[in-house]
Amino acid sequence: MKKLFKAKIIFMAMLMLGGNMAFVSCSDDEGENLPTETTAASVYGEYNGNVTIAAISTNDTENSDEGTAVSATVENDTICIDSIPVRNMVMAVVSDETEADRIVKEMGKVSYKIGYKPTVNAAKDSVMLALDPKPLQLSFKTAPQEEGGDSVAVSMEVKMSSADGANYEGKTTNLKFVFSADEITVDNDGAQSTLPDFNQTTFNFSMKKNGR
């Protein structure tokens, strides 16, 4: 009888121990699934996505609806874009499409950094970014106008401005921001001039953090 009683006690103890372990395991799982607050540092990381470019006054879109593939790294409150499309800016100077394509190919990737001031929203699930774009500097040489002639060195300064609404969403890790090229000043062998016919052009970025 005593042996049977002891066996029952041992069995009940094992059941209680197993229940406790299952409770702890479930609690741990629930803890892993709890949402974490989004902070300013949550924006940091590597991103892939696309950029769509459009001239505001003409409403012409340079790229397809899907845009052009682009990647970026965000760190120290700075967005580092690996390659910003510059063809439309070059076209504002040289006008000829074939010549513009040649110049863009020679230039290769043109990186661009844009600083920002982050503000976490009250719900702590997204971060608003107040962009602070600086002028973009570009340099290239045009082809000789005639056989045996000299190429012309061109330096450009593109004035940039930002649009409101730049945002990082913590749940989806989506990063969206817009800025525009507003004005181009050209230094052509020492002679500076502002291009009067350049159409303000927007760069609309839609990106997602890698691995998410």
PDB file of N, CA and C in Angstrom, residues 88-141:
ATOM      1  N   ASN A  88      18.995  62.828 -65.982  1.00  0.00           N
ATOM      2  CA  ASN A  88      18.197  64.003 -66.315  1.00  0.00           C
ATOM      3  C   ASN A  88      18.942  65.307 -66.023  1.00  0.00           C
ATOM      4  N   MET A  89      19.829  65.291 -65.028  1.00  0.00           N
ATOM      5  CA  MET A  89      20.620  66.480 -64.718  1.00  0.00           C
ATOM      6  C   MET A  89      21.662  66.721 -65.804  1.00  0.00           C
ATOM      7  N   VAL A  90      22.297  65.643 -66.257  1.00  0.00           N
ATOM      8  CA  VAL A  90      23.272  65.764 -67.335  1.00  0.00           C
ATOM      9  C   VAL A  90      22.587  66.226 -68.610  1.00  0.00           C
ATOM     10  N   MET A  91      21.392  65.689 -68.872  1.00  0.00           N
ATOM     11  CA  MET A  91      20.639  66.077 -70.061  1.00  0.00           C
ATOM     12  C   MET A  91      20.310  67.572 -70.068  1.00  0.00           C
ATOM     13  N   ALA A  92      20.186  68.165 -68.894  1.00  0.00           N
ATOM     14  CA  ALA A  92      19.890  69.593 -68.808  1.00  0.00           C
ATOM     15  C   ALA A  92      21.039  70.433 -69.351  1.00  0.00           C
ATOM     16  N   VAL A  93      22.234  69.827 -69.391  1.00  0.00           N
ATOM     17  CA  VAL A  93      23.421  70.547 -69.862  1.00  0.00           C
ATOM     18  C   VAL A  93      23.728  70.235 -71.325  1.00  0.00           C
ATOM     19  N   VAL A  94      23.736  68.941 -71.670  1.00  0.00           N
ATOM     20  CA  VAL A  94      24.206  68.547 -73.000  1.00  0.00           C
ATOM     21  C   VAL A  94      23.089  68.387 -74.034  1.00  0.00           C
ATOM     22  N   SER A  95      21.855  68.200 -73.574  1.00  0.00           N
ATOM     23  CA  SER A  95      20.666  68.102 -74.449  1.00  0.00           C
ATOM     24  C   SER A  95      20.632  66.830 -75.294  1.00  0.00           C
ATOM     25  N   ASP A  96      21.754  66.390 -75.831  1.00  0.00           N
ATOM     26  CA  ASP A  96      21.787  65.222 -76.705  1.00  0.00           C
ATOM     27  C   ASP A  96      21.752  63.932 -75.879  1.00  0.00           C
ATOM     28  N   GLU A  97      20.800  63.052 -76.177  1.00  0.00           N
ATOM     29  CA  GLU A  97      20.623  61.839 -75.386  1.00  0.00           C
ATOM     30  C   GLU A  97      21.814  60.889 -75.499  1.00  0.00           C
ATOM     31  N   THR A  98      22.340  60.730 -76.696  1.00  0.00           N
ATOM     32  CA  THR A  98      23.489  59.837 -76.885  1.00  0.00           C
ATOM     33  C   THR A  98      24.690  60.321 -76.093  1.00  0.00           C
ATOM     34  N   GLU A  99      24.930  61.633 -76.133  1.00  0.00           N
ATOM     35  CA  GLU A  99      26.040  62.207 -75.378  1.00  0.00           C
ATOM     36  C   GLU A  99      25.801  62.091 -73.874  1.00  0.00           C
ATOM     37  N   ALA A 100      24.564  62.284 -73.445  1.00  0.00           N
ATOM     38  CA  ALA A 100      24.227  62.153 -72.026  1.00  0.00           C
ATOM     39  C   ALA A 100      24.475  60.725 -71.546  1.00  0.00           C
ATOM     40  N   ASP A 101      24.076  59.740 -72.350  1.00  0.00           N
ATOM     41  CA  ASP A 101      24.289  58.338 -71.983  1.00  0.00           C
ATOM     42  C   ASP A 101      25.791  58.027 -71.868  1.00  0.00           C
ATOM     43  N   ARG A 102      26.582  58.580 -72.772  1.00  0.00           N
ATOM     44  CA  ARG A 102      28.029  58.358 -72.722  1.00  0.00           C
ATOM     45  C   ARG A 102      28.630  58.940 -71.452  1.00  0.00           C
ATOM     46  N   ILE A 103      28.204  60.138 -71.101  1.00  0.00           N
ATOM     47  CA  ILE A 103      28.725  60.809 -69.900  1.00  0.00           C
ATOM     48  C   ILE A 103      28.338  60.043 -68.640  1.00  0.00           C
ATOM     49  N   VAL A 104      27.072  59.640 -68.567  1.00  0.00           N
ATOM     50  CA  VAL A 104      26.587  58.908 -67.386  1.00  0.00           C
ATOM     51  C   VAL A 104      27.353  57.598 -67.215  1.00  0.00           C
ATOM     52  N   LYS A 105      27.629  56.923 -68.336  1.00  0.00           N
ATOM     53  CA  LYS A 105      28.380  55.673 -68.282  1.00  0.00           C
ATOM     54  C   LYS A 105      29.796  55.914 -67.778  1.00  0.00           C
ATOM     55  N   GLU A 106      30.429  56.991 -68.244  1.00  0.00           N
ATOM     56  CA  GLU A 106      31.778  57.326 -67.799  1.00  0.00           C
ATOM     57  C   GLU A 106      31.815  57.693 -66.321  1.00  0.00           C
ATOM     58  N   MET A 107      30.787  58.358 -65.848  1.00  0.00           N
ATOM     59  CA  MET A 107      30.741  58.787 -64.451  1.00  0.00           C
ATOM     60  C   MET A 107      30.596  57.605 -63.498  1.00  0.00           C
ATOM     61  N   GLY A 108      29.922  56.565 -63.955  1.00  0.00           N
ATOM     62  CA  GLY A 108      29.698  55.415 -63.085  1.00  0.00           C
ATOM     63  C   GLY A 108      28.703  55.750 -61.982  1.00  0.00           C
ATOM     64  N   LYS A 109      28.803  55.054 -60.865  1.00  0.00           N
ATOM     65  CA  LYS A 109      27.879  55.280 -59.755  1.00  0.00           C
ATOM     66  C   LYS A 109      28.174  56.621 -59.080  1.00  0.00           C
ATOM     67  N   VAL A 110      27.118  57.379 -58.856  1.00  0.00           N
ATOM     68  CA  VAL A 110      27.245  58.660 -58.162  1.00  0.00           C
ATOM     69  C   VAL A 110      26.531  58.523 -56.807  1.00  0.00           C
ATOM     70  N   SER A 111      27.304  58.442 -55.744  1.00  0.00           N
ATOM     71  CA  SER A 111      26.712  58.294 -54.411  1.00  0.00           C
ATOM     72  C   SER A 111      26.262  59.654 -53.882  1.00  0.00           C
ATOM     73  N   TYR A 112      25.338  59.607 -52.934  1.00  0.00           N
ATOM     74  CA  TYR A 112      24.820  60.852 -52.362  1.00  0.00           C
ATOM     75  C   TYR A 112      24.427  60.601 -50.910  1.00  0.00           C
ATOM     76  N   LYS A 113      24.877  61.488 -50.032  1.00  0.00           N
ATOM     77  CA  LYS A 113      24.555  61.383 -48.606  1.00  0.00           C
ATOM     78  C   LYS A 113      23.613  62.511 -48.214  1.00  0.00           C
ATOM     79  N   ILE A 114      22.622  62.156 -47.426  1.00  0.00           N
ATOM     80  CA  ILE A 114      21.657  63.149 -46.963  1.00  0.00           C
ATOM     81  C   ILE A 114      21.414  62.965 -45.465  1.00  0.00           C
ATOM     82  N   GLY A 115      21.686  63.995 -44.702  1.00  0.00           N
ATOM     83  CA  GLY A 115      21.492  63.934 -43.264  1.00  0.00           C
ATOM     84  C   GLY A 115      20.032  64.147 -42.891  1.00  0.00           C
ATOM     85  N   TYR A 116      19.689  63.788 -41.664  1.00  0.00           N
ATOM     86  CA  TYR A 116      18.313  63.977 -41.211  1.00  0.00           C
ATOM     87  C   TYR A 116      18.276  64.109 -39.681  1.00  0.00           C
ATOM     88  N   LYS A 117      17.181  64.685 -39.197  1.00  0.00           N
ATOM     89  CA  LYS A 117      16.932  64.764 -37.760  1.00  0.00           C
ATOM     90  C   LYS A 117      15.741  63.858 -37.446  1.00  0.00           C
ATOM     91  N   PRO A 118      15.934  62.826 -36.597  1.00  0.00           N
ATOM     92  CA  PRO A 118      14.847  61.879 -36.329  1.00  0.00           C
ATOM     93  C   PRO A 118      13.928  62.336 -35.195  1.00  0.00           C
ATOM     94  N   THR A 119      12.644  61.995 -35.324  1.00  0.00           N
ATOM     95  CA  THR A 119      11.674  62.224 -34.258  1.00  0.00           C
ATOM     96  C   THR A 119      10.775  61.001 -34.155  1.00  0.00           C
ATOM     97  N   VAL A 120      10.816  60.325 -33.004  1.00  0.00           N
ATOM     98  CA  VAL A 120       9.967  59.151 -32.783  1.00  0.00           C
ATOM     99  C   VAL A 120       8.557  59.626 -32.455  1.00  0.00           C
ATOM    100  N   ASN A 121       7.543  59.026 -33.075  1.00  0.00           N
ATOM    101  CA  ASN A 121       6.167  59.454 -32.823  1.00  0.00           C
ATOM    102  C   ASN A 121       5.695  59.008 -31.440  1.00  0.00           C
ATOM    103  N   ALA A 122       4.536  59.523 -31.012  1.00  0.00           N
ATOM    104  CA  ALA A 122       4.028  59.254 -29.669  1.00  0.00           C
ATOM    105  C   ALA A 122       3.763  57.770 -29.433  1.00  0.00           C
ATOM    106  N   ALA A 123       3.320  57.068 -30.484  1.00  0.00           N
ATOM    107  CA  ALA A 123       3.037  55.635 -30.354  1.00  0.00           C
ATOM    108  C   ALA A 123       4.297  54.788 -30.333  1.00  0.00           C
ATOM    109  N   LYS A 124       5.426  55.400 -30.638  1.00  0.00           N
ATOM    110  CA  LYS A 124       6.717  54.719 -30.676  1.00  0.00           C
ATOM    111  C   LYS A 124       6.721  53.517 -31.624  1.00  0.00           C
ATOM    112  N   ASP A 125       6.079  53.729 -32.791  1.00  0.00           N
ATOM    113  CA  ASP A 125       6.090  52.676 -33.805  1.00  0.00           C
ATOM    114  C   ASP A 125       6.632  53.175 -35.145  1.00  0.00           C
ATOM    115  N   SER A 126       7.027  54.439 -35.218  1.00  0.00           N
ATOM    116  CA  SER A 126       7.627  54.966 -36.441  1.00  0.00           C
ATOM    117  C   SER A 126       8.498  56.172 -36.110  1.00  0.00           C
ATOM    118  N   VAL A 127       9.339  56.537 -37.072  1.00  0.00           N
ATOM    119  CA  VAL A 127      10.258  57.656 -36.899  1.00  0.00           C
ATOM    120  C   VAL A 127      10.097  58.617 -38.076  1.00  0.00           C
ATOM    121  N   MET A 128       9.825  59.876 -37.771  1.00  0.00           N
ATOM    122  CA  MET A 128       9.770  60.903 -38.805  1.00  0.00           C
ATOM    123  C   MET A 128      11.179  61.441 -39.027  1.00  0.00           C
ATOM    124  N   LEU A 129      11.526  61.690 -40.295  1.00  0.00           N
ATOM    125  CA  LEU A 129      12.860  62.154 -40.634  1.00  0.00           C
ATOM    126  C   LEU A 129      12.782  63.542 -41.273  1.00  0.00           C
ATOM    127  N   ALA A 130      13.401  64.515 -40.635  1.00  0.00           N
ATOM    128  CA  ALA A 130      13.499  65.847 -41.227  1.00  0.00           C
ATOM    129  C   ALA A 130      14.789  65.903 -42.032  1.00  0.00           C
ATOM    130  N   LEU A 131      14.669  65.756 -43.344  1.00  0.00           N
ATOM    131  CA  LEU A 131      15.840  65.663 -44.213  1.00  0.00           C
ATOM    132  C   LEU A 131      16.555  67.007 -44.343  1.00  0.00           C
ATOM    133  N   ASP A 132      17.865  66.930 -44.518  1.00  0.00           N
ATOM    134  CA  ASP A 132      18.688  68.135 -44.692  1.00  0.00           C
ATOM    135  C   ASP A 132      19.629  67.921 -45.886  1.00  0.00           C
ATOM    136  N   PRO A 133      19.070  67.972 -47.098  1.00  0.00           N
ATOM    137  CA  PRO A 133      19.897  67.688 -48.285  1.00  0.00           C
ATOM    138  C   PRO A 133      20.865  68.822 -48.604  1.00  0.00           C
ATOM    139  N   LYS A 134      22.070  68.456 -48.979  1.00  0.00           N
ATOM    140  CA  LYS A 134      23.090  69.411 -49.398  1.00  0.00           C
ATOM    141  C   LYS A 134      23.216  69.370 -50.925  1.00  0.00           C
ATOM    142  N   PRO A 135      23.820  70.404 -51.535  1.00  0.00           N
ATOM    143  CA  PRO A 135      23.986  70.404 -52.999  1.00  0.00           C
ATOM    144  C   PRO A 135      24.795  69.204 -53.486  1.00  0.00           C
ATOM    145  N   LEU A 136      24.402  68.691 -54.632  1.00  0.00           N
ATOM    146  CA  LEU A 136      25.101  67.583 -55.277  1.00  0.00           C
ATOM    147  C   LEU A 136      26.104  68.153 -56.274  1.00  0.00           C
ATOM    148  N   GLN A 137      27.356  67.701 -56.168  1.00  0.00           N
ATOM    149  CA  GLN A 137      28.411  68.176 -57.065  1.00  0.00           C
ATOM    150  C   GLN A 137      28.674  67.117 -58.138  1.00  0.00           C
ATOM    151  N   LEU A 138      28.660  67.540 -59.399  1.00  0.00           N
ATOM    152  CA  LEU A 138      28.931  66.637 -60.517  1.00  0.00           C
ATOM    153  C   LEU A 138      29.975  67.256 -61.435  1.00  0.00           C
ATOM    154  N   SER A 139      30.863  66.416 -61.975  1.00  0.00           N
ATOM    155  CA  SER A 139      31.875  66.883 -62.930  1.00  0.00           C
ATOM    156  C   SER A 139      32.002  65.880 -64.058  1.00  0.00           C
ATOM    157  N   PHE A 140      32.158  66.377 -65.280  1.00  0.00           N
ATOM    158  CA  PHE A 140      32.342  65.504 -66.434  1.00  0.00           C
ATOM    159  C   PHE A 140      32.931  66.316 -67.584  1.00  0.00           C
ATOM    160  N   LYS A 141      33.289  65.620 -68.645  1.00  0.00           N
ATOM    161  CA  LYS A 141      33.804  66.273 -69.852  1.00  0.00           C
ATOM    162  C   LYS A 141      32.915  65.946 -71.031  1.00  0.00           C
TER     163      LYS A 141
END
